[in-house]
mmCIF file of C-alpha atoms in Angstrom:
data_model
loop_
_atom_site.group_PDB
_atom_site.id
_atom_site.type_symbol
_atom_site.label_atom_id
_atom_site.label_comp_id
_atom_site.label_asym_id
_atom_site.label_seq_id
_atom_site.Cartn_x
_atom_site.Cartn_y
_atom_site.Cartn_z
ATOM 1 C CA UNK T 23 -70.637 62.489 21.576
ATOM 2 C CA UNK T 24 -72.492 60.949 24.514
ATOM 3 C CA UNK T 25 -71.568 62.099 27.988
ATOM 4 C CA UNK T 26 -72.369 58.687 29.416
ATOM 5 C CA UNK T 27 -70.251 55.650 28.535
ATOM 6 C CA UNK T 28 -72.766 53.049 27.372
ATOM 7 C CA UNK T 29 -70.224 50.276 26.808
ATOM 8 C CA UNK T 30 -70.387 47.177 28.936
ATOM 9 C CA UNK T 31 -67.709 47.405 31.697
ATOM 10 C CA UNK T 32 -65.906 44.336 30.285
ATOM 11 C CA UNK T 33 -65.732 45.964 26.840
ATOM 12 C CA UNK T 34 -64.208 49.125 28.314
ATOM 13 C CA UNK T 35 -61.642 47.042 30.241
ATOM 14 C CA UNK T 36 -60.768 45.048 27.130
ATOM 15 C CA UNK T 37 -60.262 48.213 25.086
ATOM 16 C CA UNK T 38 -58.042 49.698 27.787
ATOM 17 C CA UNK T 39 -55.993 46.482 27.966
ATOM 18 C CA UNK T 40 -55.542 46.495 24.169
ATOM 19 C CA UNK T 41 -54.505 50.166 24.270
ATOM 20 C CA UNK T 42 -51.943 49.495 27.005
ATOM 21 C CA UNK T 43 -50.509 46.428 25.242
ATOM 22 C CA UNK T 44 -50.289 48.268 21.923
ATOM 23 C CA UNK T 45 -48.510 51.199 23.575
ATOM 24 C CA UNK T 46 -46.024 48.783 25.156
ATOM 25 C CA UNK T 47 -45.351 47.088 21.808
ATOM 26 C CA UNK T 48 -44.890 50.416 20.044
ATOM 27 C CA UNK T 49 -42.152 51.228 22.548
ATOM 28 C CA UNK T 50 -40.228 48.200 21.255
ATOM 29 C CA UNK T 51 -40.029 49.576 17.711
ATOM 30 C CA UNK T 52 -37.516 52.318 18.243
ATOM 31 C CA UNK T 53 -38.181 56.020 18.162
ATOM 32 C CA UNK T 54 -37.902 56.683 14.396
ATOM 33 C CA UNK T 55 -40.224 53.858 13.308
ATOM 34 C CA UNK T 56 -42.652 54.518 16.137
ATOM 35 C CA UNK T 57 -42.809 58.220 15.234
ATOM 36 C CA UNK T 58 -43.635 57.666 11.555
ATOM 37 C CA UNK T 59 -46.202 54.963 12.404
ATOM 38 C CA UNK T 60 -48.017 57.204 14.869
ATOM 39 C CA UNK T 61 -47.882 60.220 12.563
ATOM 40 C CA UNK T 62 -49.189 58.218 9.595
ATOM 41 C CA UNK T 63 -51.549 55.600 11.041
ATOM 42 C CA UNK T 64 -52.883 57.358 14.129
ATOM 43 C CA UNK T 65 -52.722 61.035 13.186
ATOM 44 C CA UNK T 66 -53.267 60.633 9.442
ATOM 45 C CA UNK T 67 -50.316 62.587 8.065
ATOM 46 C CA UNK T 68 -49.140 61.779 4.544
ATOM 47 C CA UNK T 69 -45.659 60.509 3.776
ATOM 48 C CA UNK T 70 -44.611 63.861 2.232
ATOM 49 C CA UNK T 71 -45.883 65.689 5.329
ATOM 50 C CA UNK T 72 -43.981 63.323 7.630
ATOM 51 C CA UNK T 73 -40.831 63.728 5.538
ATOM 52 C CA UNK T 74 -41.075 67.487 5.932
ATOM 53 C CA UNK T 75 -41.837 67.318 9.671
ATOM 54 C CA UNK T 76 -38.957 64.951 10.373
ATOM 55 C CA UNK T 77 -36.530 66.440 7.844
ATOM 56 C CA UNK T 78 -36.233 63.002 6.241
ATOM 57 C CA UNK T 79 -36.423 61.804 2.637
ATOM 58 C CA UNK T 80 -39.791 60.351 1.594
ATOM 59 C CA UNK T 81 -38.117 57.070 0.680
ATOM 60 C CA UNK T 82 -36.793 56.821 4.249
ATOM 61 C CA UNK T 83 -40.262 57.487 5.669
ATOM 62 C CA UNK T 84 -41.757 54.767 3.415
ATOM 63 C CA UNK T 85 -39.067 52.343 4.549
ATOM 64 C CA UNK T 86 -39.628 53.119 8.228
ATOM 65 C CA UNK T 87 -43.374 52.618 7.755
ATOM 66 C CA UNK T 88 -42.903 49.314 5.942
ATOM 67 C CA UNK T 89 -40.421 47.885 8.423
ATOM 68 C CA UNK T 90 -42.280 49.326 11.414
ATOM 69 C CA UNK T 91 -45.585 47.761 10.333
ATOM 70 C CA UNK T 92 -43.914 44.415 9.712
ATOM 71 C CA UNK T 93 -42.210 44.429 13.128
ATOM 72 C CA UNK T 94 -45.376 45.580 14.883
ATOM 73 C CA UNK T 95 -47.387 42.818 13.188
ATOM 74 C CA UNK T 96 -44.888 40.218 14.463
ATOM 75 C CA UNK T 97 -45.057 41.665 17.982
ATOM 76 C CA UNK T 98 -48.870 41.602 17.901
ATOM 77 C CA UNK T 99 -48.921 37.971 16.777
ATOM 78 C CA UNK T 100 -46.534 37.056 19.591
ATOM 79 C CA UNK T 101 -48.707 38.830 22.207
ATOM 80 C CA UNK T 102 -51.544 36.677 23.595
ATOM 81 C CA UNK T 103 -53.893 39.596 24.278
ATOM 82 C CA UNK T 104 -53.367 41.381 20.972
ATOM 83 C CA UNK T 105 -53.258 38.256 18.812
ATOM 84 C CA UNK T 106 -56.793 37.430 19.957
ATOM 85 C CA UNK T 107 -57.927 41.038 19.427
ATOM 86 C CA UNK T 108 -56.375 41.132 15.926
ATOM 87 C CA UNK T 109 -58.156 37.994 14.829
ATOM 88 C CA UNK T 110 -55.952 35.016 15.447
ATOM 89 C CA UNK T 111 -52.710 33.740 14.018
ATOM 90 C CA UNK T 112 -52.655 35.738 10.785
ATOM 91 C CA UNK T 113 -49.117 36.767 9.765
#
């Protein structure tokens, strides 16, 4: 990985703003849904692995993922910064 950041300063600022907005929206999901989303989407754990880590049934993990993604999508669409980043008014 390069030691020098070659991105345009505006691109770096935009990425930081998106990261901050996404972190703020994740906080609105509630701890259980946020945890499974981060473990699955960000860290790449499988549903069975998450079920084991959280001492939860796989069905519960799937449900938390499904509902968490749906709620996060709605929050993104309602957020001016993230709606633009995500590509418009797609539901």
